[in-house]
Short mmCIF file of C-alpha atoms and ligand atoms in Angstrom, two decimals:
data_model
loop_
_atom_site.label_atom_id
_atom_site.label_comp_id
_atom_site.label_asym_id
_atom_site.label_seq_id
_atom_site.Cartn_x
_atom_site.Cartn_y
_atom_site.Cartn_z
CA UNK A 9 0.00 0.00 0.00
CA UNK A 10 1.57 3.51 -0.75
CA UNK A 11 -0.17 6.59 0.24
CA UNK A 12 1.04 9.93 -0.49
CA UNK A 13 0.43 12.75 1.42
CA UNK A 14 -1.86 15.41 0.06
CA UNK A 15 0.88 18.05 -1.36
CA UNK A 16 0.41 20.32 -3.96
CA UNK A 17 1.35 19.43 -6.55
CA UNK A 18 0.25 16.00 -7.02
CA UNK A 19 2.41 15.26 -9.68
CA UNK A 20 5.95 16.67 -11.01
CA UNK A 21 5.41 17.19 -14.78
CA UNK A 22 3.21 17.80 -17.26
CA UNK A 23 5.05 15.45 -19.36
CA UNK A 24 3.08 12.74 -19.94
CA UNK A 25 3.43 9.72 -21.17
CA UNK A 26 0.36 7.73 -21.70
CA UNK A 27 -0.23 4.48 -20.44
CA UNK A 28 -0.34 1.67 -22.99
CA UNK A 29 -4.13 0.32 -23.65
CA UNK A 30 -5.75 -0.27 -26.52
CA UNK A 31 -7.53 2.70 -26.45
CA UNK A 32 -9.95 2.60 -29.55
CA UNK A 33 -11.62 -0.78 -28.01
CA UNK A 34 -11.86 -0.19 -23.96
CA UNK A 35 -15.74 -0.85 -22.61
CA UNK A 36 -17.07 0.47 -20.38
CA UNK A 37 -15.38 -1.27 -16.83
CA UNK A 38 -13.58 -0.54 -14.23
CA UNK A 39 -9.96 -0.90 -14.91
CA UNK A 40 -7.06 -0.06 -12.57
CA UNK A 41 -5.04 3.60 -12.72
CA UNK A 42 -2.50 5.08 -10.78
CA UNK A 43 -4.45 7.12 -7.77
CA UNK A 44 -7.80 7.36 -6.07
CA UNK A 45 -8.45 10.11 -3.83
CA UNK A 46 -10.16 9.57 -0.33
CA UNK A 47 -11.23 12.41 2.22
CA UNK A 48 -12.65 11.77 5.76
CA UNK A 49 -15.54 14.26 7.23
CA UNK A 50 -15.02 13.70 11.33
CA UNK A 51 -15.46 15.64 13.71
CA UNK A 52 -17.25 18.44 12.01
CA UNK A 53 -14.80 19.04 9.27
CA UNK A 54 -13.63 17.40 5.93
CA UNK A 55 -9.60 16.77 5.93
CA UNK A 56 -8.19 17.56 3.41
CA UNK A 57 -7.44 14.15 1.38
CA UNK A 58 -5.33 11.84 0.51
CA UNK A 59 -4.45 9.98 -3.14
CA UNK A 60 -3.10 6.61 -2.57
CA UNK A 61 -3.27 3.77 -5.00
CA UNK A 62 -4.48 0.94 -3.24
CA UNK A 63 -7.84 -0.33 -4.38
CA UNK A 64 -9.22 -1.26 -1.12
CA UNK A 65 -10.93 0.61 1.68
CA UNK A 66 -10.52 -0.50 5.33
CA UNK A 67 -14.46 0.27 6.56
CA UNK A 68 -16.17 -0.64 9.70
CA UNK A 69 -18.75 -3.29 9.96
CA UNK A 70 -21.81 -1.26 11.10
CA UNK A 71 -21.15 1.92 8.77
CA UNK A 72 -24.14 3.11 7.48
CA UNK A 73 -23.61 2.66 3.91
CA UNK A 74 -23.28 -0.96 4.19
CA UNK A 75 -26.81 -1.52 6.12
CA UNK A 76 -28.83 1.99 5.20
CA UNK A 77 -28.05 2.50 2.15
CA UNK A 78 -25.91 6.06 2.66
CA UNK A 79 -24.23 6.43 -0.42
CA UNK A 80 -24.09 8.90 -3.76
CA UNK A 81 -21.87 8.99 -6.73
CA UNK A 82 -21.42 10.60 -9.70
CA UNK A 83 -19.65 10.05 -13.15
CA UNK A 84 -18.44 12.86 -15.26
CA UNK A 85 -15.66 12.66 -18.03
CA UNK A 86 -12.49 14.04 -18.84
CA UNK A 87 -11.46 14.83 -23.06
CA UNK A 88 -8.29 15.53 -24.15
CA UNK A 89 -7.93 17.81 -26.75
CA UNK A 90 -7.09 18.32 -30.13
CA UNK A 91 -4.20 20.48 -28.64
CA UNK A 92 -3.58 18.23 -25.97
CA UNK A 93 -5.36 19.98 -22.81
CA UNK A 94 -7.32 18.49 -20.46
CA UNK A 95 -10.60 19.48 -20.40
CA UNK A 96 -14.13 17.98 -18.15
CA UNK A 97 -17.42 18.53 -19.03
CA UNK A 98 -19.81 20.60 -17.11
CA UNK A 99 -18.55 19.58 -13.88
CA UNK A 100 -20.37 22.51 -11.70
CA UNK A 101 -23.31 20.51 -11.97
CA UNK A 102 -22.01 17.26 -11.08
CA UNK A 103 -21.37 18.83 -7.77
CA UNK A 104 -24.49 20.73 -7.30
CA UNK A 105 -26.29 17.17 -7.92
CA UNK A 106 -23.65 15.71 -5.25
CA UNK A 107 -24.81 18.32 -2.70
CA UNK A 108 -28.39 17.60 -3.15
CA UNK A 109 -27.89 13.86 -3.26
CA UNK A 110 -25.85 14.38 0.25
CA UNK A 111 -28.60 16.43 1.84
CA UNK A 112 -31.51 14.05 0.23
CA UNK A 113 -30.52 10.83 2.62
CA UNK A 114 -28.87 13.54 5.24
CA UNK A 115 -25.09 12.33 4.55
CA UNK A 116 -22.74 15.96 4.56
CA UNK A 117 -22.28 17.19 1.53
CA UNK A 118 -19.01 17.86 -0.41
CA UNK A 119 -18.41 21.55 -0.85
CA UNK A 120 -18.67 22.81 -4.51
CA UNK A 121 -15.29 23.61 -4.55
CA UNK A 122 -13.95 20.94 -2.93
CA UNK A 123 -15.48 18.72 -5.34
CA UNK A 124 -14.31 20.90 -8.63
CA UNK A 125 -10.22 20.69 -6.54
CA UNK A 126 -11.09 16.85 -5.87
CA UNK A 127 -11.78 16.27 -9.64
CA UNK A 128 -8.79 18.21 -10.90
CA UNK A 129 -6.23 16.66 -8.56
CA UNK A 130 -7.58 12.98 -9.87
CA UNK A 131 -7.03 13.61 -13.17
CA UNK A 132 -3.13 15.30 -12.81
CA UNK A 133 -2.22 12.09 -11.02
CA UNK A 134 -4.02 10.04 -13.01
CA UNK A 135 -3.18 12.48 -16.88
CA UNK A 136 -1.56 9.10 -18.42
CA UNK A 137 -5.02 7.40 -18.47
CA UNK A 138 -6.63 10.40 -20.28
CA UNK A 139 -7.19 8.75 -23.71
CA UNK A 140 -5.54 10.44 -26.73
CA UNK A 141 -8.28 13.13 -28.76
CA UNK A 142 -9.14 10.98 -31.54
CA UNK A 143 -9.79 7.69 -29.72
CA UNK A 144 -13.67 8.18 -28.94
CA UNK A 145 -12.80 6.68 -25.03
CA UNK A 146 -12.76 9.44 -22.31
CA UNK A 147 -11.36 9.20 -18.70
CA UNK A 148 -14.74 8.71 -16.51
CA UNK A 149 -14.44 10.15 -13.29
CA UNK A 150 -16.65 8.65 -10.61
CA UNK A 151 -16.75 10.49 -7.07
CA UNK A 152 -19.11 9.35 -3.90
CA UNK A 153 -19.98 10.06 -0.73
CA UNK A 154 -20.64 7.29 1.67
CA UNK A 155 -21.30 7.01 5.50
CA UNK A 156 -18.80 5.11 7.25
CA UNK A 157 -19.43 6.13 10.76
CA UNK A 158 -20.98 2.92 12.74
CA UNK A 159 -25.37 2.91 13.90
CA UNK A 160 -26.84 -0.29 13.99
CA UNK A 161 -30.36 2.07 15.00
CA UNK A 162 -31.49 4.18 12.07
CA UNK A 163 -29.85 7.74 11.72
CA UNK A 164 -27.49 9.08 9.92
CA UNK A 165 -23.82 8.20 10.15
CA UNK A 166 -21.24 10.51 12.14
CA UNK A 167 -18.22 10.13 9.50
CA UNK A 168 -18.21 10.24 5.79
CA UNK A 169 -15.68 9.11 3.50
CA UNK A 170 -15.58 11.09 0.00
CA UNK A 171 -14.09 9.05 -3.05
CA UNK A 172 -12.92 9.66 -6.08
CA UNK A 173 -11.87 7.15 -8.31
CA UNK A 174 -11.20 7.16 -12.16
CA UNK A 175 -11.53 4.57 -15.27
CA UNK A 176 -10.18 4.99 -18.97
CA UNK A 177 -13.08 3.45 -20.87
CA UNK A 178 -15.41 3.21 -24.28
CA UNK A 179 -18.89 3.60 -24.50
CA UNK A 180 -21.66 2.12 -22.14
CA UNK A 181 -23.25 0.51 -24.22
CA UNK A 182 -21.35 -2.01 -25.85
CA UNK A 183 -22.63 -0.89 -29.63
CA UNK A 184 -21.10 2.23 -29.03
CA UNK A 185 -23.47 4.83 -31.57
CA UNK A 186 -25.21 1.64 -32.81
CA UNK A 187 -29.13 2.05 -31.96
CA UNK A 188 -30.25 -0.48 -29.23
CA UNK A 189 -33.25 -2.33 -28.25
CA UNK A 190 -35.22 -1.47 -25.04
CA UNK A 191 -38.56 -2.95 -23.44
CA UNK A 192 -41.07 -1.17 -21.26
CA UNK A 193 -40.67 -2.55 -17.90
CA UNK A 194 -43.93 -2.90 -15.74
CA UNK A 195 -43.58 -5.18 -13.74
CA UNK A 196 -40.78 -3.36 -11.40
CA UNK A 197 -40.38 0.23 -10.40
CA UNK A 198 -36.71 1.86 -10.17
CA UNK A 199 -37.94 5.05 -8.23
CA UNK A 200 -41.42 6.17 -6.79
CA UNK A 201 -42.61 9.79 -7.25
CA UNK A 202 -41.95 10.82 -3.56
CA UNK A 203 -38.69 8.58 -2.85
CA UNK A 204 -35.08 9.13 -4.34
CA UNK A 205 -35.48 8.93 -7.77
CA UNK A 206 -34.65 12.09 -8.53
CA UNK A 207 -31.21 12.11 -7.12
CA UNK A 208 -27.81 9.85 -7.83
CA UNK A 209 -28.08 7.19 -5.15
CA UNK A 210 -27.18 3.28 -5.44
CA UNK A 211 -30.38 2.45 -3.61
CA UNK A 212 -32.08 2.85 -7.31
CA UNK A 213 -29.80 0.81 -9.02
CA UNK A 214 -30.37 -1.92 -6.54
CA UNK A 215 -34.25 -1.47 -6.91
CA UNK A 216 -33.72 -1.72 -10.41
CA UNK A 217 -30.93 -4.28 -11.72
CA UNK A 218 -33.29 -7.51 -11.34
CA UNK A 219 -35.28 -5.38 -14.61
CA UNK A 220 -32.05 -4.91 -16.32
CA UNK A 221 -29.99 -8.33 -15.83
CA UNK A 222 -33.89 -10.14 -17.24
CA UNK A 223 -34.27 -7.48 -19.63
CA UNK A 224 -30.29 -8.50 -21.19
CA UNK A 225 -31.74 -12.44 -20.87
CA UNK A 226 -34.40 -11.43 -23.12
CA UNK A 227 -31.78 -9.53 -25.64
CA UNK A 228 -32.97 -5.92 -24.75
CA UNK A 229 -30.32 -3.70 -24.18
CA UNK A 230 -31.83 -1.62 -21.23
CA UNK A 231 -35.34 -1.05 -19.92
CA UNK A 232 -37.82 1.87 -19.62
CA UNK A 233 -39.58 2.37 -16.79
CA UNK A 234 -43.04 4.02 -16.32
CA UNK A 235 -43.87 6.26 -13.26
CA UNK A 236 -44.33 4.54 -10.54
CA UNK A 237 -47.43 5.73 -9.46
CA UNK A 238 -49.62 5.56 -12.91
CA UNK A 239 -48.01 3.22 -14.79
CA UNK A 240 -48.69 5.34 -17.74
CA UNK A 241 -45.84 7.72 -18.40
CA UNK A 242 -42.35 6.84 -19.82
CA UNK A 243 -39.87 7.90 -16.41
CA UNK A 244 -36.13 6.81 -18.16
CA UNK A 245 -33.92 4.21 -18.81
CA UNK A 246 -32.04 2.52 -16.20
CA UNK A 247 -28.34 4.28 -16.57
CA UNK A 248 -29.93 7.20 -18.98
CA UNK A 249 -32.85 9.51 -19.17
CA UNK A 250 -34.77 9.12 -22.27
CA UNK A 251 -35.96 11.45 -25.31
CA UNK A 252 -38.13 11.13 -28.41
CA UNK A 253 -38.31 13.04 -31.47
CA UNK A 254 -41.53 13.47 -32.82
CA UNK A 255 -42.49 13.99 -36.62
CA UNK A 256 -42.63 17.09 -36.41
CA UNK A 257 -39.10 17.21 -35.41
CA UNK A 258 -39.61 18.23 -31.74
CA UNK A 259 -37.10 17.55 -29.09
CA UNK A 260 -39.41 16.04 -25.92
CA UNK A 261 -38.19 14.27 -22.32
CA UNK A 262 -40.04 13.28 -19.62
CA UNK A 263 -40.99 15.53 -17.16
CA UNK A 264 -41.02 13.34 -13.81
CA UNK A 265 -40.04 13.69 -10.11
CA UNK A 266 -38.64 9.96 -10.19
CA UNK A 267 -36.50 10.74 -13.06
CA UNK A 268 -32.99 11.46 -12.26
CA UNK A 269 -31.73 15.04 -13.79
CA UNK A 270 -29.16 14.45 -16.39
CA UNK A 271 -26.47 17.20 -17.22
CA UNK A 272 -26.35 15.23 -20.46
CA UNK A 273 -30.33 15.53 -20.99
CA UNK A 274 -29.87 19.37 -19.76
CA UNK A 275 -27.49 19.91 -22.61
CA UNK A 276 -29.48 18.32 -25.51
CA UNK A 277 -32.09 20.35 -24.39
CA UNK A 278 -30.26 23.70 -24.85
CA UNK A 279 -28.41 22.09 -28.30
CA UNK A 280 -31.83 20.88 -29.43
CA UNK A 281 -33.46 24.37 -29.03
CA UNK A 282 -29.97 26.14 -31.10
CA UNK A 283 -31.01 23.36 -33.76
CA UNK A 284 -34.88 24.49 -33.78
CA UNK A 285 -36.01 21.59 -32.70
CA UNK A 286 -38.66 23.43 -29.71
CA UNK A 287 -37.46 21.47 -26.91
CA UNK A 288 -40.02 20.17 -23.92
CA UNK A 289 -40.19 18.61 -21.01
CA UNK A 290 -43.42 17.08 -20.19
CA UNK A 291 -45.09 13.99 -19.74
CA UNK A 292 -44.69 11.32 -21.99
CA UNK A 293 -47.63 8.55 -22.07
CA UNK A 294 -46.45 4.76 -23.50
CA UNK A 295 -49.00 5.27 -26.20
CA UNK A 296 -46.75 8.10 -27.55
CA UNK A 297 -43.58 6.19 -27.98
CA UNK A 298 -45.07 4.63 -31.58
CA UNK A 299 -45.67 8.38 -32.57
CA UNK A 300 -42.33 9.13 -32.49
CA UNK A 301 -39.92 9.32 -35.13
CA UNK A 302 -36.72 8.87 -33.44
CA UNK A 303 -35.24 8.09 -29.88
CA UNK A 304 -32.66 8.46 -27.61
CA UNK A 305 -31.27 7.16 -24.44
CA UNK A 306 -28.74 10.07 -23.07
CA UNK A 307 -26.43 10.59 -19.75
CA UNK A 308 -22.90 10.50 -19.25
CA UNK A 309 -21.91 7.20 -19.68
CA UNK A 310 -24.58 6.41 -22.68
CA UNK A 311 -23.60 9.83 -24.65
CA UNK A 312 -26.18 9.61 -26.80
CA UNK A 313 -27.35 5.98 -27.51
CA UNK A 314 -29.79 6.16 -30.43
CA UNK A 315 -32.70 3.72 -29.81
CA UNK A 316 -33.69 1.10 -32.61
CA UNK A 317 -36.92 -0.51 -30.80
CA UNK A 318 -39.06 -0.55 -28.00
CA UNK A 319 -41.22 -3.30 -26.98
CA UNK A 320 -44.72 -3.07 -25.27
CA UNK A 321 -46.58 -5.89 -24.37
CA UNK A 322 -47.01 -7.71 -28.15
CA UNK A 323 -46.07 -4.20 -29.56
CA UNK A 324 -42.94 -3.07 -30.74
CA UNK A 325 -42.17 0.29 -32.40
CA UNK A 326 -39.16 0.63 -34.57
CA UNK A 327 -37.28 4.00 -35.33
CA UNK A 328 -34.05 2.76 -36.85
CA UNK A 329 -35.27 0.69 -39.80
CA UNK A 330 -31.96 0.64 -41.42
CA UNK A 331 -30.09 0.14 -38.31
CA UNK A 332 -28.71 3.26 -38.06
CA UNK A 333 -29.82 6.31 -35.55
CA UNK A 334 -32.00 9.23 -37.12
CA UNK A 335 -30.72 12.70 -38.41
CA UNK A 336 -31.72 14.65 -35.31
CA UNK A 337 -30.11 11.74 -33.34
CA UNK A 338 -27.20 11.84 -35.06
CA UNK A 339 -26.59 15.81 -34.95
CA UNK A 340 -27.39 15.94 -31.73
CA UNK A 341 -24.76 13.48 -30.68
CA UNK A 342 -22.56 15.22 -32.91
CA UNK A 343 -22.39 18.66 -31.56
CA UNK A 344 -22.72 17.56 -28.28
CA UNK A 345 -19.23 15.52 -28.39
CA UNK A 346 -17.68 18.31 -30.47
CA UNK A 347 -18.30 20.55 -27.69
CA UNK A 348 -17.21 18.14 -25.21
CA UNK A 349 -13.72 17.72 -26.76
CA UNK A 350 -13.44 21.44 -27.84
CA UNK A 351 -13.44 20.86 -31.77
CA UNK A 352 -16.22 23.98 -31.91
CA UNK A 353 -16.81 26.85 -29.99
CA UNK A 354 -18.24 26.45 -26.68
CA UNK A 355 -20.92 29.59 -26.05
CA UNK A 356 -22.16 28.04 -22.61
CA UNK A 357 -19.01 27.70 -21.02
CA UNK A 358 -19.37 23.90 -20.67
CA UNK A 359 -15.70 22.51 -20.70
CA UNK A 360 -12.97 23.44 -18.62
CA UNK A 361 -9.94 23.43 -19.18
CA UNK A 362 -8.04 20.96 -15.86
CA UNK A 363 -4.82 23.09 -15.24
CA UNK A 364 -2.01 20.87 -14.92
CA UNK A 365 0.10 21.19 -11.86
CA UNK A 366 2.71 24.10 -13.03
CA UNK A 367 0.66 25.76 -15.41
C1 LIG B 22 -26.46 9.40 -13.83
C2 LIG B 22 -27.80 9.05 -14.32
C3 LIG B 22 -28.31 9.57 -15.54
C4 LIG B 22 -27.50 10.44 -16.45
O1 LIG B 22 -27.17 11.69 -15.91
P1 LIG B 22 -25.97 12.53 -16.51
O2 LIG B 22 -25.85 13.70 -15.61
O3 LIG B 22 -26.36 12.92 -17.89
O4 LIG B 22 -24.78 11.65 -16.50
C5 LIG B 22 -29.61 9.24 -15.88
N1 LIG B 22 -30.36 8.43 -15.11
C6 LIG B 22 -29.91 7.92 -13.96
C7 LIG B 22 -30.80 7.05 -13.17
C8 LIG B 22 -28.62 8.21 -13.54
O5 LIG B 22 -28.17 7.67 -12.40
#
């Protein structure tokens, strides 16, 4: 085990050379890098963290993430550039969602800025795994919060541990920009209107990965689940929030308090509006899903993953008839990664540039 003491800066040069991977065909995984970053909240205060690189966390047997359920994450990427700068995407709002998710199940929440110094000191000690421009892989950056402090009663821990740990990889879904197949779920619901849905806990992935392992037995990519409550609206995807274009070329996502707010979704809907495409946010019933002309499954991870089918009951409605995603789709997902590794302009102030250690 080596752990390095939390000087500035984290690492000597900005001379990097990368690590070797094959870095055209990495998946989606977890794969091992040089550092992961770990801060302790006791006593009242956050220290002020510490990068080591072993892999394993020494955690006590009644913490409350292990029985309650008190834990949050995120996932945000780092691009390198054409000109060979760092830059992540949008991370502000990563830890704006991180503070609500904290205060939501009452674990202490990771300052904004802490968070934004967090992420830039993982990627400088971790700048070899930042995959070449070019590549189409991104360094995914995945911070959490959990309660380590022991209760075996029911209240919220007394220590927190803040992670951050981060994985060169591909796309999510294995097809990459390849259109997938999804099935409305109904018979289990990831998130109900009043519980977490709406914020980046594991507790929903748990509810929900019983849908997902039976939907991949069945040869669906992902499922879609409907609101809780009705059982008639579309809510998301498991991983993704969900869109449909409709013939009129109209940009529309669920509106849904069990939907989890994407940054990704957030974008599209800004890029979909520059592209005239009158973005909404409303409900969406099932019925409308074989009005549509083209879909999308979008978040961090999934990028844009164009959708090919969805299956209802007997029913199935299919948007990519050729196999391929649809125009809007496809410019969409277009712009969105140009922005994301700087090739155009960037009028929202979206990316930012992660300083390296001496600049
Ligand atoms: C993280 C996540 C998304 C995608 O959000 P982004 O901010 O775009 O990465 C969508 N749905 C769920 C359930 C999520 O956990």
């Amino acid at each position: 085990m080596s752990v390095f003491a939390s000087q500035r800066p984290d690492v000597a040069t900005s001379e990097v050379v990368k690590a070797t991977l094959d870095w055209a065909s990495l998946p989606f995984g977890y794969q091992k890098t040089d550092y992961n970053l770990r801060y302790t909240w006791r006593d009242g205060a956050w220290d002020d963290g510490v990068l080591t690189s072993d892999e394993i966390i020494p955690l006590h047997i009644a913490a409350t993430c292990l029985h309650y359920g008190q834990e949050c994450f995120e996932g945000l990427k780092a691009f390198e550039t054409r000109r060979g700068d760092v830059v992540v995407f949008r991370m502000d709002e990563n830890a704006q969602r991180m503070v609500r998710s904290c205060r939501k199940i009452l674990m202490e929440p990771v300052p904004e800025p802490m968070f934004i110094d967090a992420v830039e000191r993982i990627i400088n000690a971790n700048r070899r795994f930042v995959p070449p421009y070019g590549s189409g892989a991104s360094l995914y950056i995945r911070p959490l919060v959990i309660g380590t402090g022991p209760q075996i009663g029911v209240r919220p821990a007394s220590e927190y541990m803040f992670i951050v740990l981060v994985t060169p990889v591909g796309p999510y879904f294995k097809t990459g920009f390849t259109p997938v197949d999804l099935v409305v779920e109904e018979d289990v619901d990831r998130a109900a209107p009043l519980g977490v849905g709406d914020v980046k806990v594991g507790g929903n992935y748990a509810a929900g990965i019983r849908a997902s392992v039976a939907a991949k037995k069945r040869g669906f990519s992902e499922v879609l689940y409907l609101d809780a409550k009705e059982k008639r609206f579309i809510d998301e995807s498991g991983p993704a929030n969900f869109f449909g274009v409709t013939k009129d070329g109209q940009y529309v996502t669920p509106a849904s308090p069990s939907v989890l707010p994407s940054i990704t979704n957030k974008s599209l809907l800004t890029l979909a509006k520059e592209m005239g495409m009158r973005p909404v946010q409303r409900s969406i019933g099932v019925e409308e899903l074989f009005d549509f002309v083209e879909a999308g499954c979008c978040g961090t991870a999934a990028v844009i993953t164009p959708v090919a089918s969805i299956t209802h009951r007997e029913r199935k409605v299919v948007y990519a008839k050729d196999g391929r995603a649809g125009p809007l789709t496809t410019q969409l997902y277009q712009q969105l990664r140009a922005i994301q590794v700087g090739d155009v302009p960037d009028p929202h102030g979206w990316v930012r540039l992660v300083p390296t250690p001496h600049e």
